[in-house]
């Protein structure tokens, strides 16, 4: 992981946010190559889930939302994590992170004090959350240390901490003029359900897909881009008739695993966690968490696939009592819309059930980079670092390299080849005229460029072998094979390779 983090900075994938002022914890900036990789991941998700299906529409809703949305969604009341303070130094920690970071014997003592087995960590956390007074006693008795100072802490009772960022809207800051930055993109989909149905004439089953930023004021952001405060999500809300939801849940699990595989994140590295009933979010009937085996971190959530029942549209609709809702929802006297759709069989208005595959873009980046990061020993004994990214994800598709940068003839031809290749719409093609071919190859291995095209003296008819005139060398990142290709064939050649 450390080597990957250092490569990300060195080669321009990911930088600490606000770095020149000392950095801001939980915020990262995506650099010249990071933005390309991120765009490519999002485009791959959009292609599979919107363009290649016939039952999906896209959406891009606003980030700041009316506070009523996040009140009726349940976020104002329940979108919180338990936190504890250390009275000795006023440091604040997320309770489960604090316990998880202790030595094994300390975790065992906490578990025992809560009447749980340390093997079942989620049960330990649930017990701590359920009984704050006993929890603070357990932390004390087990000698839980402060990760910052390393000393045994003096712990308060755990309290819920709401993770939503609140902001003032408009020029007057009074009690009425605030809203929230969305903590998930999902709510924008639910609030636009009627608009999308009315404007597209969709019938059940169908889904709405959205990619966008979400904000969570995490108590302890950490592990590089794994847990950040400004994140990006790729979410689908798939609406279906009640009774068909369990079937759709299984189909989506399969579809999502197959998508991850196509991005180079194999099923063998993803554990499927059927989330225990007691740990389910307030809206969920059943949730599968996809737990990817991150280097150093171990199995952590990369995507959640939840059966949200009729909770969301049921919470945001008017006339709730007439609609036969299955989920337990709070009364809503604010909504002005009835969020129903004809049942596919009876044609009677029904509040659909929702299956939600929700993946993090940042966590996807980390997984894709982790899988691609490879160290190889070459035949000559040298080591090379290579990012074996799938070509459709590579930030740069082809680097065109003039062998000598002070020879105008080579540079001009390389530029013209670059311009032609760029028109193919494959993604970014780079003119790499830094001069040193060895360094250029090393750099492009490290950033995962699948092909390097070199223009040399033979290309312009000034080499030893006249038969090589108008040909270039194409170097394959993974096999290191070098092939001589006619310039007139180059577009077709690379198009076939990079499709
Ligand atoms: P965790 O338990 O790790 O905090 P979560 O269960 O709160 O995650 P969800 O609410 O299910 O996460 O969010 C859906 C997806 O959004 C997650 O699977 C993850 O990929 C991403 N995500 C959530 N929180 C963060 C974060 N703080 N930083 C980066 N990605 C996140």
XYZ file of C-alpha atoms and ligand atoms in Angstrom:
530
model
C 0.000 0.000 0.000
C 2.797 2.416 0.912
C 4.464 1.925 -2.466
C 1.167 2.498 -4.226
C 0.508 5.726 -2.304
C 3.961 6.981 -3.203
C 3.501 6.096 -6.891
C 0.150 7.926 -6.893
C 1.797 11.122 -5.743
C 5.014 10.791 -7.767
C 3.227 10.148 -11.054
C 0.326 12.544 -10.578
C -2.647 10.355 -9.688
C -3.611 11.584 -6.222
C -2.515 14.497 -4.039
C -3.436 15.509 -0.493
C -6.091 18.244 -0.589
C -4.956 21.790 0.319
C -1.423 20.420 0.599
C 0.419 23.752 0.371
C -1.358 24.844 3.556
C -0.500 21.680 5.425
C -3.318 19.541 3.993
C -6.917 18.983 5.002
C -7.707 15.599 6.502
C -10.162 13.479 4.545
C -9.875 15.441 1.286
C -7.854 14.411 -1.776
C -7.267 15.940 -5.194
C -7.010 13.837 -8.327
C -4.056 14.841 -10.497
C -3.512 14.739 -14.274
C -3.555 10.937 -14.461
C -5.946 10.414 -11.538
C -8.681 12.401 -13.246
C -8.305 10.259 -16.395
C -8.464 6.984 -14.464
C -11.437 8.209 -12.444
C -13.291 9.361 -15.579
C -12.578 6.011 -17.224
C -13.952 4.051 -14.246
C -17.089 6.197 -14.217
C -17.499 5.852 -18.003
C -17.150 2.049 -17.748
C -19.833 1.972 -15.045
C -22.151 4.225 -17.066
C -21.651 2.181 -20.233
C -22.512 -1.102 -18.523
C -25.365 0.154 -16.387
C -27.026 2.748 -18.608
C -26.091 2.259 -22.280
C -25.911 -1.535 -22.351
C -29.250 -2.029 -20.574
C -32.754 -1.234 -21.740
C -34.200 -0.606 -18.305
C -32.158 2.333 -17.034
C -32.215 6.142 -17.145
C -29.481 8.545 -16.019
C -29.661 11.542 -13.689
C -27.449 14.293 -12.278
C -29.177 15.869 -9.271
C -27.896 18.781 -7.187
C -25.547 18.280 -4.258
C -27.198 20.684 -1.818
C -30.614 19.438 -0.815
C -33.655 20.831 0.982
C -33.455 19.868 4.614
C -36.892 18.238 4.370
C -35.395 15.675 1.985
C -32.814 14.590 4.525
C -35.294 14.791 7.349
C -37.799 12.481 5.672
C -35.074 10.166 4.363
C -34.179 9.457 8.000
C -30.687 10.994 7.745
C -31.253 13.815 10.224
C -32.207 11.321 12.889
C -30.006 8.346 12.115
C -27.062 9.155 9.831
C -24.597 9.067 12.654
C -21.658 7.080 13.953
C -20.951 6.592 17.655
C -17.990 8.601 18.922
C -16.064 8.737 22.180
C -13.863 11.475 23.585
C -10.666 11.046 25.529
C -11.035 13.464 28.450
C -7.249 13.599 28.884
C -6.539 15.345 25.570
C -9.974 16.062 24.054
C -9.270 13.814 21.081
C -12.340 12.300 19.506
C -12.622 8.873 17.867
C -15.166 6.764 16.066
C -15.915 4.044 18.608
C -15.518 1.002 16.333
C -12.293 2.368 14.800
C -10.866 3.028 18.256
C -11.511 -0.531 19.422
C -10.438 -2.121 16.138
C -7.057 -0.346 16.361
C -6.213 -1.820 19.789
C -3.944 -4.819 20.380
C -5.685 -8.220 20.223
C -5.665 -8.747 24.005
C -7.322 -5.359 24.601
C -10.012 -6.095 21.992
C -10.611 -9.457 23.690
C -11.081 -7.707 27.052
C -13.561 -5.201 25.578
C -15.468 -8.029 23.922
C -15.604 -10.009 27.146
C -16.803 -7.000 29.154
C -19.629 -6.600 26.628
C -20.495 -10.309 26.828
C -19.374 -10.946 23.227
C -16.729 -12.945 21.402
C -13.854 -10.952 19.885
C -14.210 -13.165 16.794
C -17.484 -11.453 15.994
C -16.382 -7.827 15.883
C -19.666 -6.419 14.463
C -21.481 -7.941 17.469
C -18.997 -6.266 19.832
C -19.643 -2.911 18.133
C -23.419 -3.438 18.249
C -23.207 -4.201 21.990
C -21.070 -1.083 22.618
C -23.557 1.081 20.729
C -26.540 -0.390 22.517
C -25.233 0.296 26.004
C -23.214 3.540 26.297
C -22.671 3.389 30.075
C -21.373 -0.162 29.973
C -19.292 0.674 26.882
C -17.324 3.441 28.563
C -16.729 1.144 31.566
C -15.519 -1.611 29.202
C -13.062 0.753 27.459
C -11.701 1.817 30.847
C -11.417 -1.703 32.293
C -9.691 -3.037 29.151
C -7.142 -0.195 29.190
C -7.979 1.102 25.729
C -5.170 3.340 24.508
C -5.437 6.637 22.686
C -4.044 6.014 19.147
C -2.693 9.594 19.104
C -0.849 9.691 22.439
C -0.354 5.948 22.888
C -1.448 6.298 26.530
C -4.411 4.689 28.222
C -7.329 7.064 27.724
C -10.067 8.328 29.996
C -13.131 7.640 27.860
C -16.536 9.328 27.841
C -19.757 7.500 27.068
C -20.246 7.003 23.319
C -22.543 9.581 21.710
C -24.008 9.600 18.198
C -22.305 12.060 15.836
C -24.296 13.107 12.765
C -22.050 13.022 9.704
C -23.942 15.422 7.458
C -22.361 18.729 6.421
C -24.837 21.527 7.022
C -24.601 24.772 5.097
C -26.294 28.150 4.901
C -28.327 28.859 1.781
C -28.742 32.492 0.690
C -27.535 35.726 2.282
C -29.347 35.429 5.615
C -28.111 32.913 8.141
C -31.160 32.187 10.295
C -32.659 28.978 11.637
C -34.694 28.419 8.483
C -32.127 29.005 5.756
C -29.956 25.936 5.846
C -29.608 22.798 3.802
C -27.306 19.802 3.672
C -24.647 18.555 1.313
C -26.011 15.176 0.308
C -24.441 12.260 2.227
C -25.386 9.880 -0.605
C -26.515 10.523 -4.165
C -29.555 8.263 -3.714
C -31.927 10.882 -2.322
C -31.733 12.936 -5.541
C -33.015 9.877 -7.379
C -35.970 9.387 -5.049
C -36.974 13.041 -5.154
C -36.900 12.931 -8.980
C -38.732 9.611 -9.294
C -41.957 11.250 -10.493
C -40.132 13.587 -12.890
C -38.299 10.696 -14.518
C -41.413 8.508 -14.787
C -43.490 11.360 -16.227
C -40.835 12.420 -18.727
C -39.821 8.932 -19.945
C -43.055 6.911 -19.554
C -41.094 4.154 -17.816
C -42.944 1.140 -16.425
C -41.723 -1.271 -13.740
C -39.123 -2.662 -13.516
C -36.599 0.070 -14.324
C -33.741 1.915 -12.695
C -32.205 5.359 -12.379
C -28.412 5.675 -12.310
C -26.349 8.547 -10.997
C -22.691 9.332 -10.407
C -21.704 12.224 -8.200
C -20.120 13.663 -5.110
C -21.379 12.958 -1.614
C -20.121 14.352 1.655
C -19.691 12.691 5.044
C -18.060 14.374 7.981
C -16.270 11.176 8.985
C -15.004 11.292 12.578
C -11.771 9.570 11.562
C -11.030 9.780 7.832
C -8.132 7.432 7.088
C -6.469 4.848 4.914
C -5.663 7.173 2.021
C -8.700 7.510 -0.281
C -10.550 4.620 1.364
C -12.362 6.765 3.920
C -12.683 10.407 2.922
C -15.039 13.268 3.749
C -15.705 14.256 0.149
C -16.360 11.130 -1.875
C -17.924 10.139 -5.128
C -20.557 7.464 -5.578
C -21.946 5.452 -8.482
C -25.474 4.549 -7.475
C -28.441 2.787 -9.019
C -31.926 2.778 -7.584
C -33.711 -0.063 -9.316
C -37.505 0.066 -8.936
C -39.478 -3.170 -9.073
C -42.839 -4.608 -8.062
C -43.096 -5.809 -4.447
C -42.520 -9.555 -4.431
C -39.970 -9.427 -7.271
C -37.424 -7.608 -5.101
C -35.556 -10.650 -3.779
C -35.046 -11.983 -7.274
C -33.761 -8.607 -8.516
C -31.449 -8.371 -5.501
C -29.728 -11.623 -6.557
C -29.549 -10.503 -10.199
C -27.901 -7.250 -9.211
C -25.373 -9.014 -7.007
C -24.349 -11.116 -9.996
C -24.287 -8.142 -12.394
C -22.124 -6.099 -10.081
C -19.578 -8.876 -9.439
C -19.277 -9.350 -13.155
C -18.666 -5.606 -13.648
C -15.899 -5.584 -11.027
C -14.289 -8.561 -12.767
C -14.280 -6.612 -16.061
C -12.406 -3.786 -14.306
C -9.683 -6.193 -13.181
C -11.039 -6.718 -9.650
C -11.617 -10.495 -9.526
C -14.398 -12.263 -7.653
C -11.820 -14.295 -5.763
C -10.754 -11.065 -4.018
C -14.317 -10.057 -3.033
C -16.135 -11.623 -0.095
C -19.911 -11.263 -0.054
C -21.152 -10.261 3.381
C -24.831 -10.973 3.963
C -25.201 -8.205 6.545
C -26.674 -9.572 9.824
C -30.179 -8.298 10.631
C -29.019 -6.325 13.700
C -26.481 -4.366 11.619
C -28.813 -3.396 8.771
C -29.352 0.302 8.023
C -32.759 1.690 8.977
C -34.103 1.340 5.408
C -32.799 -2.100 4.573
C -34.649 -5.406 4.253
C -31.420 -7.181 3.308
C -27.956 -5.974 2.239
C -24.997 -7.629 0.581
C -21.735 -5.830 1.215
C -18.985 -6.571 -1.280
C -15.812 -6.756 0.802
C -12.702 -6.352 -1.334
C -9.394 -7.567 0.037
C -7.473 -4.238 0.084
C -3.703 -4.492 0.592
C -2.835 -3.756 4.253
C -6.473 -3.034 5.193
C -7.888 -6.508 4.518
C -11.518 -7.083 3.563
C -13.396 -3.767 3.540
C -16.562 -2.577 1.822
C -16.204 -1.486 -1.797
C -19.916 -1.604 -2.630
C -23.188 -2.171 -0.814
C -26.167 -3.763 -2.570
C -29.259 -3.094 -0.490
C -32.871 -4.126 -0.744
C -34.413 -0.864 0.530
C -37.987 -2.194 0.324
C -40.566 0.586 -0.186
C -38.953 2.692 2.542
C -37.620 5.575 0.431
C -40.494 6.406 -1.874
C -42.808 5.545 1.032
C -41.027 8.106 3.228
C -41.109 10.863 0.593
C -44.662 10.387 -0.672
C -47.836 12.146 0.377
C -50.969 10.129 1.322
C -48.813 7.445 2.964
C -51.671 5.797 4.847
C -53.553 4.938 1.636
C -50.670 3.137 -0.022
C -50.293 -0.107 1.935
C -46.599 0.450 2.692
C -44.574 -2.468 4.003
C -41.735 -0.382 5.505
C -42.201 1.507 8.751
C -41.949 5.174 7.799
C -42.301 8.448 9.678
C -45.373 10.514 8.905
C -44.827 12.941 6.010
C -47.081 16.016 5.854
C -44.601 18.068 3.774
C -44.395 16.212 0.459
C -46.602 17.440 -2.375
C -46.131 14.383 -4.623
C -47.629 10.937 -4.722
C -44.785 8.577 -5.539
C -46.573 5.627 -7.066
C -46.482 3.855 -10.409
C -48.923 1.363 -11.945
C -48.327 -2.217 -10.826
C -47.252 -4.183 -13.935
C -49.949 -6.814 -13.417
C -52.897 -5.082 -11.744
C -52.275 -1.567 -13.065
C -53.189 -0.268 -9.577
C -50.893 2.448 -8.169
C -48.121 0.939 -6.064
C -45.042 2.226 -4.236
C -42.253 0.136 -5.804
C -39.516 -1.707 -3.932
C -35.938 -0.567 -4.528
C -32.693 -2.471 -5.044
C -29.683 -0.201 -4.612
C -26.188 -1.120 -5.823
C -24.014 1.673 -4.387
C -20.297 1.770 -5.137
C -17.646 4.308 -4.161
C -15.545 5.765 -6.982
C -12.613 6.437 -4.653
C -12.699 2.901 -3.262
C -12.957 1.617 -6.845
C -9.824 3.608 -7.770
C -7.956 2.102 -4.839
C -9.008 -1.450 -5.729
C -8.272 -1.050 -9.443
C -4.849 0.451 -8.680
C -4.071 -2.251 -6.106
C -4.876 -5.030 -8.566
C -2.896 -3.358 -11.358
C 0.224 -2.584 -9.293
C 2.877 -5.145 -10.248
C 6.588 -5.485 -9.586
C 8.546 -7.619 -11.984
C 12.140 -8.752 -12.251
C 13.290 -8.550 -15.835
C 15.660 -10.994 -17.549
C 18.568 -8.580 -17.032
C 17.864 -8.598 -13.288
C 16.364 -5.103 -13.234
C 13.122 -4.503 -11.423
C 10.247 -2.755 -13.130
C 7.030 -1.390 -11.673
C 4.113 -1.685 -14.022
C 0.437 -0.805 -13.649
C -1.364 -3.572 -15.504
C -4.571 -1.595 -15.907
C -7.207 -2.850 -18.293
C -6.709 -0.749 -21.471
C -10.165 0.871 -21.183
C -9.146 2.244 -17.768
C -5.599 3.355 -18.613
C -5.192 7.150 -18.196
C -3.043 7.362 -21.335
C -3.849 4.921 -24.123
C -0.809 5.498 -26.297
C 2.378 7.514 -25.838
C 3.979 8.657 -29.090
C 7.700 9.118 -28.551
C 10.175 10.760 -30.949
C 13.522 9.047 -30.376
C 15.387 12.358 -30.174
C 13.706 15.500 -29.012
C 16.010 17.932 -30.788
C 15.310 16.489 -34.247
C 12.401 18.478 -35.671
C 11.736 15.870 -38.325
C 11.073 13.162 -35.714
C 9.123 15.429 -33.382
C 6.901 16.789 -36.176
C 6.084 13.317 -37.445
C 5.394 12.097 -33.895
C 3.060 15.058 -33.365
C 1.193 14.342 -36.561
C 0.811 10.646 -35.584
C -0.425 11.749 -32.173
C -3.014 14.059 -33.725
C -4.281 11.290 -36.014
C -4.558 8.773 -33.184
C -6.314 11.337 -30.978
C -9.099 11.587 -33.553
C -9.961 7.896 -33.038
C -11.696 8.743 -29.764
C -9.824 6.106 -27.760
C -9.020 8.497 -24.908
C -5.885 10.461 -24.158
C -2.928 10.036 -26.548
C 0.243 11.701 -25.318
C 3.145 13.195 -27.235
C 6.066 12.186 -25.019
C 9.039 14.251 -26.100
C 11.018 14.275 -22.897
C 14.019 12.922 -24.802
C 15.151 9.780 -23.027
C 13.474 6.680 -24.415
C 14.427 4.445 -21.472
C 12.942 6.912 -18.982
C 9.838 7.315 -21.127
C 9.222 3.549 -21.178
C 9.729 3.348 -17.404
C 7.319 6.201 -16.800
C 4.650 4.726 -19.068
C 4.991 1.294 -17.438
C 4.412 2.951 -14.066
C 1.304 4.830 -15.176
C -0.106 1.877 -17.103
C 0.077 3.133 -20.714
C -0.714 -0.001 -22.768
C 1.257 1.012 -25.885
C 4.230 3.209 -26.693
C 4.806 4.185 -30.320
C 8.355 5.231 -31.151
C 9.327 7.323 -34.153
C 13.012 6.790 -34.991
C 15.468 7.511 -37.784
C 14.345 4.440 -39.734
C 10.813 5.846 -39.708
C 11.935 8.917 -41.646
C 14.172 6.967 -44.013
C 17.438 7.994 -42.352
C 18.312 4.707 -40.686
C 20.252 1.718 -41.947
C 17.297 -0.337 -43.102
C 15.371 1.343 -45.931
C 12.570 -1.243 -45.651
C 11.624 0.304 -42.294
C 10.776 3.707 -43.771
C 7.258 4.844 -42.763
C 7.056 2.266 -39.966
C 7.113 2.822 -36.191
C 7.912 0.595 -33.211
C 4.939 -0.355 -31.062
C 5.880 -1.565 -27.574
C 3.438 -3.632 -25.544
C 3.396 -2.705 -21.819
C 2.707 -6.210 -20.519
C 4.717 -8.476 -22.836
C 7.417 -5.890 -23.636
C 7.230 -7.198 -27.214
C 8.184 -4.620 -29.854
C 6.609 -4.769 -33.253
C 7.283 -2.723 -36.367
C 4.002 -1.387 -37.773
C 3.365 0.684 -40.912
C 2.143 4.185 -40.073
C -0.728 3.651 -42.515
C -1.815 0.569 -40.512
C -1.266 2.100 -37.071
C -4.805 3.401 -36.427
C -6.458 0.092 -37.271
C -3.791 -1.809 -35.316
C -4.264 0.207 -32.120
C -8.028 0.408 -32.471
C -8.191 -3.397 -32.542
C -5.875 -3.691 -29.520
C -7.603 -1.022 -27.436
C -11.211 -1.800 -28.159
P -18.484 2.178 5.760
O -19.177 1.134 6.587
O -17.161 1.726 5.195
O -18.429 3.520 6.392
P -20.998 2.606 4.526
O -21.669 1.299 4.786
O -21.306 3.772 5.361
O -19.410 2.377 4.464
P -22.618 3.150 2.273
O -23.439 4.134 2.992
O -23.197 1.807 1.968
O -21.215 2.963 3.013
O -22.081 3.847 0.950
C -21.984 3.179 -0.294
C -20.562 3.184 -0.820
O -20.000 4.496 -0.787
C -19.602 2.329 -0.009
O -19.658 0.980 -0.408
C -18.271 2.951 -0.335
O -17.769 2.437 -1.562
C -18.603 4.415 -0.525
N -18.262 5.187 0.685
C -19.012 5.362 1.782
N -18.390 6.145 2.687
C -17.202 6.479 2.133
C -16.105 7.295 2.566
N -16.119 7.938 3.730
N -15.042 7.411 1.737
C -15.017 6.784 0.537
N -16.029 6.018 0.084
C -17.102 5.858 0.861
